[in-house]
MMTF fields as JSON, N, C-alpha, C and O atoms, coordinates in Angstrom:
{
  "mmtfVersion": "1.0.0",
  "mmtfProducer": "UNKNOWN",
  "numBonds": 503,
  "numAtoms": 504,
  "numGroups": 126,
  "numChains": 1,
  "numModels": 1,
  "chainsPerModel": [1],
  "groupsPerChain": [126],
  "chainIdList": ["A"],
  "bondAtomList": [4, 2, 8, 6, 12, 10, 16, 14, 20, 18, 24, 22, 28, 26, 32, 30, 36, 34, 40, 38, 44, 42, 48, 46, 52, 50, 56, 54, 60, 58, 64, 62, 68, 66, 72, 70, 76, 74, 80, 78, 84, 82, 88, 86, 92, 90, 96, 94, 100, 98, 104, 102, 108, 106, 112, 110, 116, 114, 120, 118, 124, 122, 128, 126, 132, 130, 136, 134, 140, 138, 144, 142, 148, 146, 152, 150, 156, 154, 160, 158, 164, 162, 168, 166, 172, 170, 176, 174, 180, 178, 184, 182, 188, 186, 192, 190, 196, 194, 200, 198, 204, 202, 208, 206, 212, 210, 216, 214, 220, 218, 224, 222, 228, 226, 232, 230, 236, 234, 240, 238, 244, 242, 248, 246, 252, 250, 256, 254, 260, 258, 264, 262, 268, 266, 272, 270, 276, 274, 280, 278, 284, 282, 288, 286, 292, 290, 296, 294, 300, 298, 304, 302, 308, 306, 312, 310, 316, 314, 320, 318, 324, 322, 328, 326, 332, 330, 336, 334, 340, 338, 344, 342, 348, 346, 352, 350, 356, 354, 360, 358, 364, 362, 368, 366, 372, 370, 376, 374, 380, 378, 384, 382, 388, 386, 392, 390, 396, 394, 400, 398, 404, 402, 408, 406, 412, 410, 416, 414, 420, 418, 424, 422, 428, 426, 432, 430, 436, 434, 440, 438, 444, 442, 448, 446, 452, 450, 456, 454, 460, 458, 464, 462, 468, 466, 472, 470, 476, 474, 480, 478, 484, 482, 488, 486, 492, 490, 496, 494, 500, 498],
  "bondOrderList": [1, 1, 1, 1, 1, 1, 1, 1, 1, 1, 1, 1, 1, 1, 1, 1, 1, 1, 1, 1, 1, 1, 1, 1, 1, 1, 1, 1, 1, 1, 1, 1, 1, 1, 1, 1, 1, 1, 1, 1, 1, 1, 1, 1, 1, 1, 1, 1, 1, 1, 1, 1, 1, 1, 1, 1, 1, 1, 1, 1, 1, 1, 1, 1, 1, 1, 1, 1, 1, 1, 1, 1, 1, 1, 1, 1, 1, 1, 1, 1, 1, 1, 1, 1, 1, 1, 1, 1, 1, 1, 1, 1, 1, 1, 1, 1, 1, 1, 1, 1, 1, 1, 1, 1, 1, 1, 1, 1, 1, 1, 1, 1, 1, 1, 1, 1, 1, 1, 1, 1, 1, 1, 1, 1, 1],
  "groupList": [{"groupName": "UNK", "atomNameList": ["N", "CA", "C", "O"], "elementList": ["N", "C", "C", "O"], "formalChargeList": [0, 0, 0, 0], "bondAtomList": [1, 0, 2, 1, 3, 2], "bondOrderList": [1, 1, 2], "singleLetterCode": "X", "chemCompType": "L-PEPTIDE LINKING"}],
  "groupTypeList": [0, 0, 0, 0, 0, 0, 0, 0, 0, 0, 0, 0, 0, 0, 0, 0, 0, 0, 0, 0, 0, 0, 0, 0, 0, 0, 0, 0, 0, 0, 0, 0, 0, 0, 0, 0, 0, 0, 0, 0, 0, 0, 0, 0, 0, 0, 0, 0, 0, 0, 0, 0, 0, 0, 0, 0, 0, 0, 0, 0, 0, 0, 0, 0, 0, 0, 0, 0, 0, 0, 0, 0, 0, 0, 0, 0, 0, 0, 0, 0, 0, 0, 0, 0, 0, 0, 0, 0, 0, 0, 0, 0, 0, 0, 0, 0, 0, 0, 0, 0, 0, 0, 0, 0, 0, 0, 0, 0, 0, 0, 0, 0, 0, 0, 0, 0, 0, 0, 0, 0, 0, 0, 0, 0, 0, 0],
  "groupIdList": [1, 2, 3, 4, 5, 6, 7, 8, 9, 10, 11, 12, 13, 14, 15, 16, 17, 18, 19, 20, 21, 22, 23, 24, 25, 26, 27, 28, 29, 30, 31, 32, 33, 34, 35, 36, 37, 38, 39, 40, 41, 42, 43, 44, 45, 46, 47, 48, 49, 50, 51, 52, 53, 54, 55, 56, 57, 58, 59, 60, 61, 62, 63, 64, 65, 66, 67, 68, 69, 70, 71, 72, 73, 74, 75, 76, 77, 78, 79, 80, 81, 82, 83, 84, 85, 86, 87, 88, 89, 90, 91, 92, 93, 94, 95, 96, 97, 98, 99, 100, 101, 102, 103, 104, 105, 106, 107, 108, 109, 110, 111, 112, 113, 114, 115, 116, 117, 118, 119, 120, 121, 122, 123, 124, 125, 126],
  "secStructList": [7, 7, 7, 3, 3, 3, 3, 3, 1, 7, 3, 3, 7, 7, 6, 6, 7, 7, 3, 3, 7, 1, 3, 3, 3, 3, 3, 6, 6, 1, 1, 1, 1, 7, 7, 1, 1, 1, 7, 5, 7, 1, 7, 7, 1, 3, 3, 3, 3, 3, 7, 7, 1, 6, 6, 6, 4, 4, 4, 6, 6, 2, 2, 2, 2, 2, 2, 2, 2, 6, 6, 7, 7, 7, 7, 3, 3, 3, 7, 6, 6, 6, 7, 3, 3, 3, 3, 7, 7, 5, 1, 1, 1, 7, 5, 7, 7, 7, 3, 3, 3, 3, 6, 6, 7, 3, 3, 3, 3, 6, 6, 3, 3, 3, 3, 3, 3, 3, 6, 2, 2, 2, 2, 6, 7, 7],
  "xCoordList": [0.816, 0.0, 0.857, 1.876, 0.58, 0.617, 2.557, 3.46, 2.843, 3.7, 5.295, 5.704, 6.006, 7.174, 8.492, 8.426, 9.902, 10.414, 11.535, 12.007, 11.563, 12.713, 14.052, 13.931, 15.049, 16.202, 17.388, 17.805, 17.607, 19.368, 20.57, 20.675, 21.67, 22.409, 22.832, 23.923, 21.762, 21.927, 22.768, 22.979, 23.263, 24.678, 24.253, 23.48, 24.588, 23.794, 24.684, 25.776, 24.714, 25.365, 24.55, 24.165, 24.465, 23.666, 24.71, 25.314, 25.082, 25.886, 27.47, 28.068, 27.956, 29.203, 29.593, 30.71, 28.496, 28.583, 28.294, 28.052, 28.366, 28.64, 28.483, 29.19, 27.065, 26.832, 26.295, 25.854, 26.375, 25.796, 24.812, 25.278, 23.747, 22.446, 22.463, 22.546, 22.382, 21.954, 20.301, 19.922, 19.652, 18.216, 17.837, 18.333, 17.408, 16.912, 15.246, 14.954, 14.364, 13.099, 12.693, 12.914, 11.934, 11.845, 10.583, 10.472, 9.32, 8.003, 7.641, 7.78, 7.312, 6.719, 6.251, 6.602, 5.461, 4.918, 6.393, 6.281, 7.535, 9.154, 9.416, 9.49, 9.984, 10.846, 9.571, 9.469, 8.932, 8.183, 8.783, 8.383, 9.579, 10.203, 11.839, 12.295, 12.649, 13.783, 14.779, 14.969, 15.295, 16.262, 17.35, 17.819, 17.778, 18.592, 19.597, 20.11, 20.459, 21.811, 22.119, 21.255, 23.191, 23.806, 24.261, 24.041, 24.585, 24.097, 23.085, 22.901, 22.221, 20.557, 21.067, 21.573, 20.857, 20.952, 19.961, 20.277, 18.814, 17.703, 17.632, 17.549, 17.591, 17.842, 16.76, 15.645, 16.772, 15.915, 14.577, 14.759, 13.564, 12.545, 13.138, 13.255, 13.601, 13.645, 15.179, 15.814, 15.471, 16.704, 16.731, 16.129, 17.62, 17.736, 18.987, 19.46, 19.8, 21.435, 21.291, 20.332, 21.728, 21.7, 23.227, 24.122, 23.512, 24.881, 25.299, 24.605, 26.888, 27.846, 28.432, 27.987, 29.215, 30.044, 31.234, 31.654, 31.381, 32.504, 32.26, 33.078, 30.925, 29.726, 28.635, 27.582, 28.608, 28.034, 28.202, 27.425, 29.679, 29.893, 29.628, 29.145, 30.05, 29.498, 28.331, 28.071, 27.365, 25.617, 25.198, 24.067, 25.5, 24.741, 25.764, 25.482, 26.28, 27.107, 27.385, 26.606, 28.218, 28.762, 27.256, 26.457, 27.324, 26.016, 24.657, 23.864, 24.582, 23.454, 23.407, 22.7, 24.146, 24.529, 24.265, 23.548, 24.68, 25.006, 22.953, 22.375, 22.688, 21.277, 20.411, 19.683, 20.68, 19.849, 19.962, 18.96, 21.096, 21.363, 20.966, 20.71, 20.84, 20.265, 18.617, 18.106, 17.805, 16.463, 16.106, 14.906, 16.375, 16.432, 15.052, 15.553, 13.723, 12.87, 12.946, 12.658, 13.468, 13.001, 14.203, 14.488, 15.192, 15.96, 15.542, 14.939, 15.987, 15.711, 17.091, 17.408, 17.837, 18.768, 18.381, 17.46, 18.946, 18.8, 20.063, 21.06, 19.916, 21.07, 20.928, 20.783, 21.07, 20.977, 21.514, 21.183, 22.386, 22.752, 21.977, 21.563, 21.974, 21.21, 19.692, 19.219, 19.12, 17.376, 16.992, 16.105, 17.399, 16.797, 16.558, 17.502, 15.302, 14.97, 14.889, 14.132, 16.077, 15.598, 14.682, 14.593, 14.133, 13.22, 13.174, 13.149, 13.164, 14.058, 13.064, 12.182, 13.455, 12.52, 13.165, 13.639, 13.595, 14.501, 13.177, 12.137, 13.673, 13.17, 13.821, 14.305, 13.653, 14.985, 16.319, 16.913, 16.689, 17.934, 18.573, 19.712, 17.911, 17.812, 17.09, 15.981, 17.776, 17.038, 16.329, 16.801, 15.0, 14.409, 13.759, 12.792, 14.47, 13.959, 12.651, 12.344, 11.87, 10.443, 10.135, 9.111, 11.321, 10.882, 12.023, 12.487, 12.614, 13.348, 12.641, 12.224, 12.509, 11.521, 12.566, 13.601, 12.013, 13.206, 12.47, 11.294, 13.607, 12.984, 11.397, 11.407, 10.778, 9.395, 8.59, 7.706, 8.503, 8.096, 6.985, 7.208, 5.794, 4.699, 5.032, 5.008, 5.47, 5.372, 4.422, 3.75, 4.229, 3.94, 5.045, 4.783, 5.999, 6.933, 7.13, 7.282, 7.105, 7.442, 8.467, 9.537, 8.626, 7.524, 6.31, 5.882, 6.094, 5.27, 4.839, 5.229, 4.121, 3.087, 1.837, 1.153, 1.595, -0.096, 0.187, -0.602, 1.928, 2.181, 2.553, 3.537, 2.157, 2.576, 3.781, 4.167, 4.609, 6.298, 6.155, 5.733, 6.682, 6.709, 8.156, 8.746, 8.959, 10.544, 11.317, 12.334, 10.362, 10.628, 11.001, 11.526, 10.656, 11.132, 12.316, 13.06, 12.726, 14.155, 15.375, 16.521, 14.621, 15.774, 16.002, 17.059, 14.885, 14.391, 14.138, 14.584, 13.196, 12.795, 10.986, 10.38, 10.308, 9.089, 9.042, 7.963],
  "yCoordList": [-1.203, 0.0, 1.264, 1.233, 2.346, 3.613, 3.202, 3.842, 2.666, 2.577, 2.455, 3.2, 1.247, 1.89, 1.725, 1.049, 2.507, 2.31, 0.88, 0.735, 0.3, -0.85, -1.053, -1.457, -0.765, -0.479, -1.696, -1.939, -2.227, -3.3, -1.997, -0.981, -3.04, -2.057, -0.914, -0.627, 0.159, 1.823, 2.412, 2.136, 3.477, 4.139, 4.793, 5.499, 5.05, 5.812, 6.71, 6.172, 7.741, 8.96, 9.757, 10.926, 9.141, 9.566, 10.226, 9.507, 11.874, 12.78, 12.089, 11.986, 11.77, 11.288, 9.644, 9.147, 9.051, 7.439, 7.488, 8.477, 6.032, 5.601, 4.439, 3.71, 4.192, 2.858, 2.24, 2.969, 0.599, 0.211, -1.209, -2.288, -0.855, -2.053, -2.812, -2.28, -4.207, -5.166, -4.955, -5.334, -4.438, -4.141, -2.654, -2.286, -2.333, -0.506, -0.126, -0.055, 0.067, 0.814, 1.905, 2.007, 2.814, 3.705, 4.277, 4.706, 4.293, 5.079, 5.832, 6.986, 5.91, 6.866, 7.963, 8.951, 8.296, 9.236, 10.481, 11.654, 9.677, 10.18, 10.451, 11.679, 9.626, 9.74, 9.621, 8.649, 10.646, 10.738, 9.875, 8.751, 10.404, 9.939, 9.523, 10.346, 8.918, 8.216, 9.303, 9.363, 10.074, 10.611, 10.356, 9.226, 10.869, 10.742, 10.753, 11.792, 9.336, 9.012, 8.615, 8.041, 8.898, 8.777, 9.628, 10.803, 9.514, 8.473, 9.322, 10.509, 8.425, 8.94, 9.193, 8.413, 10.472, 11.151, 10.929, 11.213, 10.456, 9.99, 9.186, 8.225, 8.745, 7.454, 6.541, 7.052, 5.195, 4.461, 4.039, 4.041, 3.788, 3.069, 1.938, 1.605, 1.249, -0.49, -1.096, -0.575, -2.05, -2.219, -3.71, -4.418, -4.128, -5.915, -5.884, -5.077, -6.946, -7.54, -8.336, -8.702, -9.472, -10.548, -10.897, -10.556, -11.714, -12.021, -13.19, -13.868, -13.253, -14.387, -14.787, -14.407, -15.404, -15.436, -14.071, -13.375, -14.292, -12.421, -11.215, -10.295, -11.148, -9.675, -10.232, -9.605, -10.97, -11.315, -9.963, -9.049, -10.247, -9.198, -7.65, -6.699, -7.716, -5.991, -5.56, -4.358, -6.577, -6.122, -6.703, -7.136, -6.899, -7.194, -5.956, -5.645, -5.725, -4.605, -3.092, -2.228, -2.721, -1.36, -0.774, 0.085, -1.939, -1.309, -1.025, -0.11, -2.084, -2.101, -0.968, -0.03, -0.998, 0.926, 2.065, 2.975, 2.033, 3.0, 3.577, 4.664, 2.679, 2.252, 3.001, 3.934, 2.219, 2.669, 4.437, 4.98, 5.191, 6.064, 7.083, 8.177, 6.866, 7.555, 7.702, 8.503, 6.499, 6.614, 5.426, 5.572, 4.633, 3.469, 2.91, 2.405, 2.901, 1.933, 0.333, -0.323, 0.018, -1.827, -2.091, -1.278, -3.264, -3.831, -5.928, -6.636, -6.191, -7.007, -8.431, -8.448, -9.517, -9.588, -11.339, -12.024, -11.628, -12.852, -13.704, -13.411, -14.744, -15.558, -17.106, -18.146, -16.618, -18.33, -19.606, -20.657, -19.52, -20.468, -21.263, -22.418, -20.44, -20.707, -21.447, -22.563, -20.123, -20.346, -19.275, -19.563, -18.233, -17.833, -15.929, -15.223, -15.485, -14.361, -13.924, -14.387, -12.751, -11.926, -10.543, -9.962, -10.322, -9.158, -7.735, -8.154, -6.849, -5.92, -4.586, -4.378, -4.026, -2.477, -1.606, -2.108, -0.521, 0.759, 1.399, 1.866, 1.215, 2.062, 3.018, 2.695, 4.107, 5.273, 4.549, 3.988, 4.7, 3.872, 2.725, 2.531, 1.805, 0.797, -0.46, -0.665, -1.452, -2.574, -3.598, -3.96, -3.952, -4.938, -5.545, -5.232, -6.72, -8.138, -8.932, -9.585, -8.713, -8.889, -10.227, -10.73, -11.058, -12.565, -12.983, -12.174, -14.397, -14.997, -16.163, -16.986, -16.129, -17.166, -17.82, -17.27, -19.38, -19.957, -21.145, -21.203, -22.069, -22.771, -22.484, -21.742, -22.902, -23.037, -22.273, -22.116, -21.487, -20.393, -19.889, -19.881, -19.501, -18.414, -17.244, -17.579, -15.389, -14.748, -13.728, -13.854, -12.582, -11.404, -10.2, -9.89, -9.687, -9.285, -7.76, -7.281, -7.217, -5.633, -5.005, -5.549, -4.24, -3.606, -3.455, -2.465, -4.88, -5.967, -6.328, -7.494, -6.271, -7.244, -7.665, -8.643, -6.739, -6.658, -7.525, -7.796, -8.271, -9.45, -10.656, -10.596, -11.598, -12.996, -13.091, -12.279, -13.96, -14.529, -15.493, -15.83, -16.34, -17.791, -18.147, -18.21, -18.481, -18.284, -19.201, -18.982, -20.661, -21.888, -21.559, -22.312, -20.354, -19.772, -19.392, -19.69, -18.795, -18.123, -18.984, -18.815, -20.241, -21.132, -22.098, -22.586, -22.153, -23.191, -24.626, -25.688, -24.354, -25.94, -25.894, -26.842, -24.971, -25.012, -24.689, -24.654],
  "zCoordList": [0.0, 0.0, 0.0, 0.691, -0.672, -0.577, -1.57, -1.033, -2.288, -3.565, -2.72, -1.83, -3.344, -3.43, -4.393, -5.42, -3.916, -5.327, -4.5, -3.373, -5.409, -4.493, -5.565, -6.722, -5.062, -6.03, -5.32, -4.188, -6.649, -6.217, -6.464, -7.151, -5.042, -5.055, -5.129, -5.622, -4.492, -4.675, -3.645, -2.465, -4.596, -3.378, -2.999, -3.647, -1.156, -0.302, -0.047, 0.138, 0.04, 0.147, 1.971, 1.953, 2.935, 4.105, 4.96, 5.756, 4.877, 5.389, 5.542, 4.47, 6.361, 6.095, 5.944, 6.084, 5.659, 5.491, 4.109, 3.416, 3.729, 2.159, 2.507, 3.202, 1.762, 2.022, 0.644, -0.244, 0.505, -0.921, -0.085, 0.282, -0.005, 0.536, -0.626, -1.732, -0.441, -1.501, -2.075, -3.183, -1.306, -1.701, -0.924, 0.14, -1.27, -0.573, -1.182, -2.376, -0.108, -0.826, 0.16, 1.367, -0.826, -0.245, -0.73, -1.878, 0.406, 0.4, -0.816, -0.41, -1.893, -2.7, -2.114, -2.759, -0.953, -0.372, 0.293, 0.65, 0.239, 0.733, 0.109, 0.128, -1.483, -2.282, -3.816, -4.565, -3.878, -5.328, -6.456, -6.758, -6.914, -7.881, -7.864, -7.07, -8.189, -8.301, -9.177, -10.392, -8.148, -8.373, -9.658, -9.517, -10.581, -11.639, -11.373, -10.958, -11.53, -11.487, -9.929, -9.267, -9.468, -8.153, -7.288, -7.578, -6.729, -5.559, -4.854, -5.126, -3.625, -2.884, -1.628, -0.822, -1.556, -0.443, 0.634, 1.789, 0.368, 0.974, 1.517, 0.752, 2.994, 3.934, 3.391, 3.495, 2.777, 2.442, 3.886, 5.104, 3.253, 4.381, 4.972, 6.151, 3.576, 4.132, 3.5, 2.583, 4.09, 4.064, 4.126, 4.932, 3.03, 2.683, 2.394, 1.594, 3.146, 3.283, 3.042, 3.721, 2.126, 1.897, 2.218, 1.446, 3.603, 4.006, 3.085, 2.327, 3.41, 2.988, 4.759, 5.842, 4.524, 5.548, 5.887, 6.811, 4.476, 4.766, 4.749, 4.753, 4.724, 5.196, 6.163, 6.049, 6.84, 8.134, 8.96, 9.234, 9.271, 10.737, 10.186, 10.801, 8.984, 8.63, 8.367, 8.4, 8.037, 7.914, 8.951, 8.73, 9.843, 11.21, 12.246, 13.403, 11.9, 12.876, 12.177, 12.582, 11.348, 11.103, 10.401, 10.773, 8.885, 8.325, 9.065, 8.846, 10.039, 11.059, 11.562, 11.194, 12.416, 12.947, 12.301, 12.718, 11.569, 10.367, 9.738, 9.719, 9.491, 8.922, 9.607, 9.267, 11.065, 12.145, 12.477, 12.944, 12.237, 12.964, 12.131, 12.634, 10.578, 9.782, 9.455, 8.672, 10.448, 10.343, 9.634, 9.399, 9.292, 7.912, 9.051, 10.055, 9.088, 9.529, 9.884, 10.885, 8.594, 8.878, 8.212, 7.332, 8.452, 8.04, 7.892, 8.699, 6.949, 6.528, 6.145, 4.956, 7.058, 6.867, 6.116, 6.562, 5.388, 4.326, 4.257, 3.596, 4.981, 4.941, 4.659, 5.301, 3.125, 1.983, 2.374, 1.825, 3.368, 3.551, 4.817, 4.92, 5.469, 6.945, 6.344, 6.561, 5.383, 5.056, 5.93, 6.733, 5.961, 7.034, 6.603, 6.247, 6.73, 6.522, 8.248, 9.1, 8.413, 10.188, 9.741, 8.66, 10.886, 10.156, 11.214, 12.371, 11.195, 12.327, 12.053, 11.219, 12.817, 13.24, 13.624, 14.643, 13.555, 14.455, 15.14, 14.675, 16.431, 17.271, 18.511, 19.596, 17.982, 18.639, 18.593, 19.514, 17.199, 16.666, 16.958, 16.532, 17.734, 17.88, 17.602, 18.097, 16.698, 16.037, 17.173, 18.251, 16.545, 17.415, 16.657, 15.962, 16.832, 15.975, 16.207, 17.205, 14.943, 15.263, 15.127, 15.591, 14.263, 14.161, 13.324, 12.521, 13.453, 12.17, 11.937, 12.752, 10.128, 9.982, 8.961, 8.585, 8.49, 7.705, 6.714, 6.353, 6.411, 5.508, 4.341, 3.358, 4.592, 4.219, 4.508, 3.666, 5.737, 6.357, 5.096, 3.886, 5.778, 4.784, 5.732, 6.916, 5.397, 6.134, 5.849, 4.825, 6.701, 6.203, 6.959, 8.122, 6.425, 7.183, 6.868, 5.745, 7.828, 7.956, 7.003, 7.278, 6.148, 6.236, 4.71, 4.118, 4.523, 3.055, 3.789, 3.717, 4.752, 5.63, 4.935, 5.238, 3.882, 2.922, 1.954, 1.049, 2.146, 0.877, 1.349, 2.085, 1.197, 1.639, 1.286, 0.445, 1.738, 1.076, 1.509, 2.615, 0.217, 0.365, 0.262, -0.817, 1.95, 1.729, 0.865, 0.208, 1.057, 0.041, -1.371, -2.191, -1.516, -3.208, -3.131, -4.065, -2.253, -2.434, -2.37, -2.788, -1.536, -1.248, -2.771, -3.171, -3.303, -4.216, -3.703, -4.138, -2.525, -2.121, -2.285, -1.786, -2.868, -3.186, -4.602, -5.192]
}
C-alpha cells in the first residue's frame, strides 16, 4: 500500500557514510520519484542484506549501525545459507527483531506485511 520504489544495489550517500544495501526501498509518499543518477541522499525506508560469511559481521554490525542512525525503519537480513529471513525495526535507533523465519516459512513481514512470502522460493525448495 501507498507505492514503493525498491532499487538493487543503490549508493547511499547519508551525510558522512557511504553505504551500498543489496536491496533498498523507499516510500513513494518520501521519495516521489527516483532521483537521476547517483548516488541517494535519501535514507531508504527499508533495508535488505543478503549475508555471505565475509559480510556477516558488517551487515549485522557497522552497516546495522550505520542504517539505524540515519532513520532506515526496517531492516531485513537474508542468509541463503542458513534459510533464514531476520526481520528488524529501528526504534529510537535501535534494532528490534520482530521474528526470524526460515525454511518453508509463509510470512507477512514488515515492512510488506499486505504481501505474503513464500521463503521456500528463495531457497528453491518449493
Amino acid at each position: 500500500p501507498g507505492g514503493w520504489w525498491i532499487l538493487f544495489e543503490p549508493e547511499l550517500h547519508l551525510r558522512e557514510d557511504v553505504l551500498v544495501p543489496d536491496l533498498a526501498g523507499w516510500r513513494r509518499e518520501r521519495m516521489p520519484e527516483v532521483p537521476k543518477g547517483v548516488p541517494f541522499e535519501i535514507a531508504p525506508d527499508w533495508v535488505c542484506e543478503v549475508i555471505s560469511p565475509s559480510s556477516a559481521r558488517i551487515d549485522r554490525g557497522a552497516k546495522g549501525l550505520i542504517y539505524a542512525k540515519h532513520g532506515v525503519r526496517h531492516l531485513w537480513i537474508v542468509d541463503p545459507i542458513a534459510r533464514t529471513l531476520e526481520v528488524q525495526r529501528n526504534t529510537a535507533g535501535q534494532w528490534t527483531v520482530l521474528g526470524v523465519h526460515g525454511d518453508s516459512d509463509i510470512v507477512r513481514a514488515e515492512p510488506f506485511d499486505a504481501v505474503e512470502l513464500k521463503l521456500g522460493t528463495l531457497w528453491g525448495i518449493d
